[in-house]
mmCIF file of C-alpha atoms in Angstrom:
data_model
loop_
_atom_site.group_PDB
_atom_site.id
_atom_site.type_symbol
_atom_site.label_atom_id
_atom_site.label_comp_id
_atom_site.label_asym_id
_atom_site.label_seq_id
_atom_site.Cartn_x
_atom_site.Cartn_y
_atom_site.Cartn_z
ATOM 1 C CA MET A 1 -9.460 6.314 12.624
ATOM 2 C CA SER A 2 -9.984 7.624 9.097
ATOM 3 C CA LEU A 3 -13.335 9.098 10.103
ATOM 4 C CA TRP A 4 -11.765 10.861 13.102
ATOM 5 C CA VAL A 5 -9.010 12.318 10.910
ATOM 6 C CA LEU A 6 -11.591 13.533 8.406
ATOM 7 C CA VAL A 7 -13.730 15.171 11.100
ATOM 8 C CA THR A 8 -10.689 16.787 12.736
ATOM 9 C CA LEU A 9 -9.358 18.180 9.464
ATOM 10 C CA SER A 10 -12.770 19.575 8.541
ATOM 11 C CA PHE A 11 -12.847 21.304 11.947
ATOM 12 C CA LEU A 12 -9.339 22.739 11.623
ATOM 13 C CA MET A 13 -10.033 24.036 8.111
ATOM 14 C CA ILE A 14 -11.645 27.229 9.344
ATOM 15 C CA HIS A 15 -8.744 27.892 11.733
ATOM 16 C CA LEU A 16 -5.973 27.267 9.206
ATOM 17 C CA VAL A 17 -7.251 29.943 6.824
ATOM 18 C CA PRO A 18 -5.393 33.242 7.295
ATOM 19 C CA GLY A 19 -7.439 36.170 8.522
ATOM 20 C CA ASP A 20 -10.920 36.325 9.974
ATOM 21 C CA PRO A 21 -13.316 34.085 8.018
ATOM 22 C CA VAL A 22 -16.356 35.868 9.433
ATOM 23 C CA ARG A 23 -15.054 39.279 8.349
ATOM 24 C CA ALA A 24 -14.141 37.832 4.944
ATOM 25 C CA ALA A 25 -17.611 36.321 4.508
ATOM 26 C CA LEU A 26 -19.561 39.397 5.658
ATOM 27 C CA GLY A 27 -17.340 41.859 3.806
ATOM 28 C CA MET A 28 -14.861 44.485 4.891
ATOM 29 C CA THR A 29 -17.613 47.099 5.250
ATOM 30 C CA ALA A 30 -19.718 45.026 7.667
ATOM 31 C CA PRO A 31 -20.214 46.696 11.079
ATOM 32 C CA THR A 32 -17.913 45.444 13.810
ATOM 33 C CA GLU A 33 -20.906 44.627 16.012
ATOM 34 C CA LEU A 34 -22.334 42.343 13.332
ATOM 35 C CA VAL A 35 -18.996 40.573 12.878
ATOM 36 C CA GLU A 36 -18.587 40.032 16.615
ATOM 37 C CA ALA A 37 -22.152 38.776 16.952
ATOM 38 C CA LYS A 38 -21.633 36.277 14.152
ATOM 39 C CA ARG A 39 -18.332 35.119 15.685
ATOM 40 C CA GLN A 40 -20.089 34.505 18.990
ATOM 41 C CA ALA A 41 -22.953 32.692 17.246
ATOM 42 C CA LEU A 42 -20.428 30.397 15.533
ATOM 43 C CA GLY A 43 -18.551 29.880 18.803
ATOM 44 C CA LEU A 44 -15.273 31.185 17.353
ATOM 45 C CA ASP A 45 -14.543 33.188 20.509
ATOM 46 C CA ASP A 46 -14.285 30.006 22.605
ATOM 47 C CA PRO A 47 -10.966 28.226 23.210
ATOM 48 C CA LEU A 48 -10.027 25.807 20.435
ATOM 49 C CA PRO A 49 -10.551 22.606 22.516
ATOM 50 C CA THR A 50 -14.004 23.862 23.523
ATOM 51 C CA GLN A 51 -14.873 24.583 19.907
ATOM 52 C CA TYR A 52 -13.725 21.076 18.929
ATOM 53 C CA VAL A 53 -15.905 19.434 21.589
ATOM 54 C CA HIS A 54 -18.903 21.517 20.484
ATOM 55 C CA TYR A 55 -18.207 20.632 16.857
ATOM 56 C CA LEU A 56 -18.172 16.907 17.630
ATOM 57 C CA GLY A 57 -21.337 17.212 19.692
ATOM 58 C CA ASN A 58 -23.123 19.061 16.895
ATOM 59 C CA LEU A 59 -22.034 16.441 14.354
ATOM 60 C CA LEU A 60 -23.425 13.654 16.527
ATOM 61 C CA ARG A 61 -26.758 15.496 16.517
ATOM 62 C CA GLY A 62 -26.582 15.971 12.746
ATOM 63 C CA ASP A 63 -26.005 19.710 13.066
ATOM 64 C CA LEU A 64 -23.470 20.971 10.496
ATOM 65 C CA GLY A 65 -23.902 24.619 11.444
ATOM 66 C CA GLU A 66 -25.365 27.576 9.635
ATOM 67 C CA SER A 67 -24.275 29.318 6.460
ATOM 68 C CA ILE A 68 -22.742 32.746 7.090
ATOM 69 C CA THR A 69 -24.112 34.256 3.891
ATOM 70 C CA SER A 70 -27.545 32.638 3.435
ATOM 71 C CA GLN A 71 -28.326 32.040 7.136
ATOM 72 C CA LEU A 72 -29.655 28.588 6.156
ATOM 73 C CA PRO A 73 -28.628 25.357 7.907
ATOM 74 C CA VAL A 74 -25.706 23.715 6.115
ATOM 75 C CA SER A 75 -27.479 20.358 6.274
ATOM 76 C CA GLU A 76 -30.406 21.838 4.330
ATOM 77 C CA THR A 77 -28.087 23.170 1.622
ATOM 78 C CA ILE A 78 -26.346 19.804 1.336
ATOM 79 C CA SER A 79 -29.593 17.836 1.220
ATOM 80 C CA GLN A 80 -30.796 20.026 -1.653
ATOM 81 C CA ARG A 81 -27.577 19.707 -3.673
ATOM 82 C CA LEU A 82 -26.425 16.156 -2.890
ATOM 83 C CA PRO A 83 -28.894 14.305 -5.190
ATOM 84 C CA ALA A 84 -27.634 16.192 -8.260
ATOM 85 C CA THR A 85 -24.009 15.309 -7.470
ATOM 86 C CA ALA A 86 -24.767 11.694 -6.553
ATOM 87 C CA SER A 87 -26.793 11.070 -9.709
ATOM 88 C CA LEU A 88 -24.023 12.552 -11.852
ATOM 89 C CA ALA A 89 -21.264 10.476 -10.233
ATOM 90 C CA VAL A 90 -23.232 7.210 -10.226
ATOM 91 C CA LEU A 91 -24.312 7.566 -13.861
ATOM 92 C CA ALA A 92 -20.737 8.375 -14.903
ATOM 93 C CA PHE A 93 -19.466 5.322 -13.025
ATOM 94 C CA LEU A 94 -22.034 3.037 -14.662
ATOM 95 C CA VAL A 95 -21.168 4.391 -18.107
ATOM 96 C CA ALA A 96 -17.429 3.950 -17.428
ATOM 97 C CA VAL A 97 -17.904 0.328 -16.333
ATOM 98 C CA ALA A 98 -20.312 -0.455 -19.185
ATOM 99 C CA VAL A 99 -17.717 0.775 -21.692
ATOM 100 C CA ALA A 100 -14.497 -0.357 -20.000
ATOM 101 C CA VAL A 101 -15.299 -3.985 -19.181
ATOM 102 C CA PRO A 102 -16.447 -5.111 -22.655
ATOM 103 C CA LEU A 103 -13.697 -3.049 -24.300
ATOM 104 C CA GLY A 104 -10.972 -4.427 -22.041
ATOM 105 C CA VAL A 105 -12.167 -8.007 -22.529
ATOM 106 C CA ALA A 106 -12.428 -7.610 -26.312
ATOM 107 C CA VAL A 107 -8.955 -6.102 -26.639
ATOM 108 C CA ALA A 108 -7.457 -8.767 -24.359
ATOM 109 C CA VAL A 109 -8.964 -11.566 -26.448
ATOM 110 C CA ALA A 110 -7.910 -9.896 -29.712
ATOM 111 C CA THR A 111 -4.311 -9.185 -28.637
ATOM 112 C CA ARG A 112 -3.592 -12.368 -26.653
ATOM 113 C CA ARG A 113 -0.072 -13.776 -27.180
ATOM 114 C CA GLY A 114 1.129 -10.799 -29.196
ATOM 115 C CA ARG A 115 -1.524 -10.885 -31.889
ATOM 116 C CA ARG A 116 -2.792 -7.694 -33.578
ATOM 117 C CA ARG A 117 0.104 -5.572 -32.415
ATOM 118 C CA ARG A 118 -1.280 -2.433 -34.021
ATOM 119 C CA THR A 119 -4.565 -2.816 -32.157
ATOM 120 C CA GLU A 120 -2.685 -3.189 -28.892
ATOM 121 C CA LEU A 121 -0.563 -0.095 -29.523
ATOM 122 C CA ALA A 122 -3.575 1.986 -30.576
ATOM 123 C CA PHE A 123 -5.533 0.906 -27.505
ATOM 124 C CA ALA A 124 -2.625 1.511 -25.122
ATOM 125 C CA GLY A 125 -1.804 4.925 -26.569
ATOM 126 C CA SER A 126 -5.355 6.230 -26.703
ATOM 127 C CA SER A 127 -6.213 4.956 -23.216
ATOM 128 C CA VAL A 128 -3.136 6.616 -21.717
ATOM 129 C CA VAL A 129 -3.939 9.930 -23.387
ATOM 130 C CA LEU A 130 -7.619 9.876 -22.431
ATOM 131 C CA GLY A 131 -6.818 8.829 -18.880
ATOM 132 C CA ALA A 132 -4.352 11.706 -18.456
ATOM 133 C CA ILE A 133 -6.678 14.530 -19.558
ATOM 134 C CA PRO A 134 -8.389 16.238 -16.588
ATOM 135 C CA ASP A 135 -12.156 15.808 -16.446
ATOM 136 C CA PHE A 136 -12.899 19.510 -16.620
ATOM 137 C CA LEU A 137 -10.844 19.902 -19.813
ATOM 138 C CA VAL A 138 -12.808 17.048 -21.365
ATOM 139 C CA GLY A 139 -15.963 18.869 -20.287
ATOM 140 C CA VAL A 140 -14.831 22.125 -21.902
ATOM 141 C CA ALA A 141 -14.049 20.296 -25.156
ATOM 142 C CA LEU A 142 -17.426 18.530 -25.130
ATOM 143 C CA VAL A 143 -19.243 21.825 -24.575
ATOM 144 C CA ALA A 144 -17.309 23.512 -27.381
ATOM 145 C CA VAL A 145 -18.037 20.739 -29.898
ATOM 146 C CA PHE A 146 -21.424 19.262 -29.031
ATOM 147 C CA ALA A 147 -23.184 22.135 -27.238
ATOM 148 C CA VAL A 148 -21.848 25.336 -28.802
ATOM 149 C CA GLY A 149 -20.702 23.987 -32.176
ATOM 150 C CA LEU A 150 -23.350 21.400 -33.043
ATOM 151 C CA GLY A 151 -26.077 22.455 -30.621
ATOM 152 C CA TRP A 152 -26.999 18.878 -29.811
ATOM 153 C CA PHE A 153 -27.036 19.259 -26.025
ATOM 154 C CA PRO A 154 -27.614 22.056 -23.494
ATOM 155 C CA VAL A 155 -24.561 24.188 -22.708
ATOM 156 C CA ALA A 156 -25.182 24.207 -18.961
ATOM 157 C CA GLY A 157 -27.707 23.527 -16.242
ATOM 158 C CA ARG A 158 -29.712 20.520 -15.103
ATOM 159 C CA THR A 159 -32.951 20.323 -17.039
ATOM 160 C CA ASP A 160 -34.024 17.174 -18.872
ATOM 161 C CA ALA A 161 -32.223 13.909 -19.606
ATOM 162 C CA SER A 162 -30.154 15.495 -22.389
ATOM 163 C CA SER A 163 -28.462 17.792 -19.879
ATOM 164 C CA TYR A 164 -26.857 14.744 -18.251
ATOM 165 C CA VAL A 165 -25.089 13.543 -21.399
ATOM 166 C CA LEU A 166 -22.105 15.892 -21.564
ATOM 167 C CA PRO A 167 -21.250 16.077 -17.827
ATOM 168 C CA VAL A 168 -21.587 12.296 -17.512
ATOM 169 C CA LEU A 169 -19.272 11.796 -20.483
ATOM 170 C CA ALA A 170 -16.814 14.337 -19.091
ATOM 171 C CA LEU A 171 -16.589 12.338 -15.869
ATOM 172 C CA ALA A 172 -16.649 8.887 -17.491
ATOM 173 C CA ILE A 173 -14.222 9.074 -20.425
ATOM 174 C CA GLY A 174 -10.968 9.219 -18.460
ATOM 175 C CA PRO A 175 -11.892 6.578 -15.846
ATOM 176 C CA ALA A 176 -13.263 4.295 -18.587
ATOM 177 C CA ALA A 177 -9.902 4.424 -20.371
ATOM 178 C CA VAL A 178 -7.996 3.621 -17.166
ATOM 179 C CA LEU A 179 -10.376 0.832 -16.167
ATOM 180 C CA ALA A 180 -10.264 -0.715 -19.657
ATOM 181 C CA ARG A 181 -6.457 -0.995 -19.409
ATOM 182 C CA ILE A 182 -6.735 -2.783 -16.071
ATOM 183 C CA VAL A 183 -9.438 -5.132 -17.367
ATOM 184 C CA ARG A 184 -7.257 -6.018 -20.356
ATOM 185 C CA VAL A 185 -4.186 -6.737 -18.203
ATOM 186 C CA GLU A 186 -6.153 -8.868 -15.742
ATOM 187 C CA MET A 187 -7.967 -10.668 -18.541
ATOM 188 C CA LEU A 188 -4.706 -11.497 -20.337
ATOM 189 C CA ALA A 189 -3.353 -13.061 -17.151
ATOM 190 C CA VAL A 190 -6.508 -15.114 -16.587
ATOM 191 C CA LEU A 191 -6.597 -16.337 -20.202
ATOM 192 C CA GLU A 192 -3.248 -18.067 -19.667
ATOM 193 C CA THR A 193 -4.288 -19.975 -16.533
ATOM 194 C CA ASP A 194 -4.698 -23.747 -16.400
ATOM 195 C CA TYR A 195 -8.464 -23.784 -15.942
ATOM 196 C CA VAL A 196 -8.985 -21.622 -19.033
ATOM 197 C CA ARG A 197 -6.711 -23.911 -21.052
ATOM 198 C CA THR A 198 -8.731 -26.861 -19.749
ATOM 199 C CA ALA A 199 -11.947 -25.165 -20.840
ATOM 200 C CA ARG A 200 -10.480 -24.702 -24.311
ATOM 201 C CA ALA A 201 -9.413 -28.344 -24.390
ATOM 202 C CA LYS A 202 -13.026 -29.289 -23.735
ATOM 203 C CA ARG A 203 -13.915 -27.241 -26.811
ATOM 204 C CA LEU A 204 -16.293 -24.981 -24.934
ATOM 205 C CA PRO A 205 -17.604 -22.007 -26.946
ATOM 206 C CA PRO A 206 -15.243 -18.993 -26.754
ATOM 207 C CA ARG A 207 -18.068 -16.785 -25.470
ATOM 208 C CA ARG A 208 -18.630 -19.127 -22.533
ATOM 209 C CA ILE A 209 -14.909 -19.367 -21.794
ATOM 210 C CA HIS A 210 -14.434 -15.625 -21.783
ATOM 211 C CA LEU A 211 -17.588 -14.605 -19.911
ATOM 212 C CA ARG A 212 -18.189 -17.495 -17.488
ATOM 213 C CA HIS A 213 -14.663 -18.735 -16.763
ATOM 214 C CA ALA A 214 -12.241 -15.884 -17.366
ATOM 215 C CA LEU A 215 -14.096 -12.655 -16.609
ATOM 216 C CA PRO A 216 -15.323 -13.506 -13.066
ATOM 217 C CA ASN A 217 -11.756 -14.361 -12.058
ATOM 218 C CA ALA A 218 -10.422 -11.077 -13.439
ATOM 219 C CA VAL A 219 -12.910 -8.973 -11.503
ATOM 220 C CA THR A 220 -10.982 -8.584 -8.211
ATOM 221 C CA ALA A 221 -8.452 -5.987 -9.349
ATOM 222 C CA THR A 222 -11.120 -4.395 -11.526
ATOM 223 C CA LEU A 223 -13.441 -4.038 -8.546
ATOM 224 C CA THR A 224 -10.693 -2.464 -6.446
ATOM 225 C CA LEU A 225 -9.895 0.077 -9.127
ATOM 226 C CA GLY A 226 -13.596 0.590 -9.815
ATOM 227 C CA GLY A 227 -14.151 1.664 -6.219
ATOM 228 C CA MET A 228 -11.228 4.065 -6.445
ATOM 229 C CA LEU A 229 -12.598 5.466 -9.691
ATOM 230 C CA LEU A 230 -16.035 6.027 -8.169
ATOM 231 C CA ALA A 231 -14.411 7.880 -5.269
ATOM 232 C CA SER A 232 -12.385 9.980 -7.708
ATOM 233 C CA MET A 233 -15.530 10.694 -9.739
ATOM 234 C CA ILE A 234 -17.225 12.085 -6.645
ATOM 235 C CA ALA A 235 -14.249 14.399 -6.129
ATOM 236 C CA GLY A 236 -14.096 15.148 -9.862
ATOM 237 C CA THR A 237 -17.627 16.516 -9.819
ATOM 238 C CA VAL A 238 -16.294 19.656 -8.123
ATOM 239 C CA LEU A 239 -14.740 21.035 -11.314
ATOM 240 C CA VAL A 240 -17.057 19.373 -13.815
ATOM 241 C CA GLU A 241 -20.131 20.815 -12.113
ATOM 242 C CA ASN A 242 -18.667 24.290 -12.445
ATOM 243 C CA VAL A 243 -18.017 23.761 -16.154
ATOM 244 C CA PHE A 244 -21.660 22.815 -16.712
ATOM 245 C CA SER A 245 -23.216 25.048 -14.008
ATOM 246 C CA TRP A 246 -24.546 21.878 -12.420
ATOM 247 C CA PRO A 247 -26.567 22.551 -9.230
ATOM 248 C CA GLY A 248 -24.701 20.091 -7.046
ATOM 249 C CA LEU A 249 -22.245 20.052 -4.165
ATOM 250 C CA GLY A 250 -19.284 20.751 -6.458
ATOM 251 C CA SER A 251 -20.567 24.142 -7.553
ATOM 252 C CA THR A 252 -21.710 24.800 -3.978
ATOM 253 C CA ILE A 253 -18.282 24.256 -2.468
ATOM 254 C CA VAL A 254 -16.572 26.477 -5.060
ATOM 255 C CA ALA A 255 -19.109 29.266 -4.513
ATOM 256 C CA SER A 256 -18.663 28.911 -0.744
ATOM 257 C CA ILE A 257 -14.896 29.180 -1.038
ATOM 258 C CA VAL A 258 -15.261 32.341 -3.131
ATOM 259 C CA THR A 259 -17.629 33.909 -0.584
ATOM 260 C CA LYS A 260 -15.574 32.596 2.373
ATOM 261 C CA ASP A 261 -18.628 30.748 3.719
ATOM 262 C CA TYR A 262 -16.548 28.262 5.682
ATOM 263 C CA PRO A 263 -19.347 26.441 7.553
ATOM 264 C CA VAL A 264 -20.702 25.363 4.155
ATOM 265 C CA VAL A 265 -17.192 24.446 3.000
ATOM 266 C CA GLN A 266 -16.659 22.384 6.156
ATOM 267 C CA GLY A 267 -19.919 20.510 5.792
ATOM 268 C CA THR A 268 -19.429 19.836 2.087
ATOM 269 C CA VAL A 269 -15.868 18.592 2.539
ATOM 270 C CA LEU A 270 -17.106 16.313 5.317
ATOM 271 C CA VAL A 271 -19.798 14.860 3.036
ATOM 272 C CA TYR A 272 -17.299 14.283 0.217
ATOM 273 C CA GLY A 273 -14.877 12.589 2.616
ATOM 274 C CA LEU A 274 -17.601 10.386 4.087
ATOM 275 C CA GLY A 275 -18.619 9.371 0.578
ATOM 276 C CA VAL A 276 -15.087 8.240 -0.197
ATOM 277 C CA LEU A 277 -14.821 6.306 3.085
ATOM 278 C CA VAL A 278 -18.163 4.570 2.518
ATOM 279 C CA ILE A 279 -17.177 3.565 -1.029
ATOM 280 C CA ASN A 280 -13.825 2.170 0.118
ATOM 281 C CA THR A 281 -15.550 0.192 2.873
ATOM 282 C CA LEU A 282 -18.093 -1.266 0.442
ATOM 283 C CA VAL A 283 -15.296 -2.264 -1.938
ATOM 284 C CA ASP A 284 -13.439 -4.031 0.894
ATOM 285 C CA VAL A 285 -16.584 -5.918 1.850
ATOM 286 C CA ALA A 286 -17.244 -6.886 -1.765
ATOM 287 C CA LEU A 287 -13.672 -8.127 -2.136
ATOM 288 C CA ALA A 288 -14.039 -10.211 1.018
ATOM 289 C CA VAL A 289 -17.133 -11.846 -0.442
ATOM 290 C CA LEU A 290 -15.647 -12.447 -3.888
ATOM 291 C CA ASP A 291 -12.152 -13.385 -2.699
ATOM 292 C CA PRO A 292 -12.031 -15.088 0.735
ATOM 293 C CA ARG A 293 -8.234 -14.853 0.648
ATOM 294 C CA SER A 294 -8.351 -11.059 1.022
ATOM 295 C CA THR A 295 -7.169 -9.527 4.278
ATOM 296 C CA ILE A 296 -10.551 -8.267 5.378
ATOM 297 C CA GLY A 297 -12.001 -11.701 4.924
ATOM 298 C CA GLU A 298 -9.515 -13.115 7.445
ATOM 299 C CA LEU A 299 -10.377 -10.630 10.169
#
């Protein structure tokens, strides 16, 4: 159902935009004959139900259409740009998890039962602030300080490994702060359970209690939020890529919107939506494996 809604909305996108998208893409000075020929080539002169059937048939064959401006297949454009976006989102997710999980666990252990109140307040306040700042604003600040001011990293572009640092941080900082708060809350709840108290009564080492007994049982909510964060990171690449002139799908979709190249916009939106659906499905499956009581596990 979700896939059908996504496909239908991506199809309707070109028809919901006011005006003639072909005329807008080719320019107001383009000859009428050229505009009409391009409309016929795109099938925009056919009745809407016919266009929808053709669109579904083309998707089943893996045909996403042809770019109005570059005349290249949309699938070729996406295949060239997708690896840059995927690598950016995956690296940012791994960095966010690598920072958030240890930080959330450490703060939960340190502030359990009202201890270290100042640490708790500092963590809560800073995580809320960092989680509320949009990714692209974080990217602009990172460029201003570490690229322009200090000259430590490239300002823009995708060159060597150093070019990944700032865009990955721009995508990871906010989600890491949000995820760390969730890890802390879940960890605090687990630390007060009977089996953890039993482990303490057996005088097991704190490291073993926290990592082998408490953390695995706090992972369910963390995994759910982690999947949502990865999906949001994929969407967040749209603006971050434009801040860093990153050659991925995010910069492609913005450039296509500016040039009114709606076949490319349609195909890119469809890829982004499919990515989110796949991630959500994988998270559901993982939850079913880790927690047999989950709904999907009962189906």
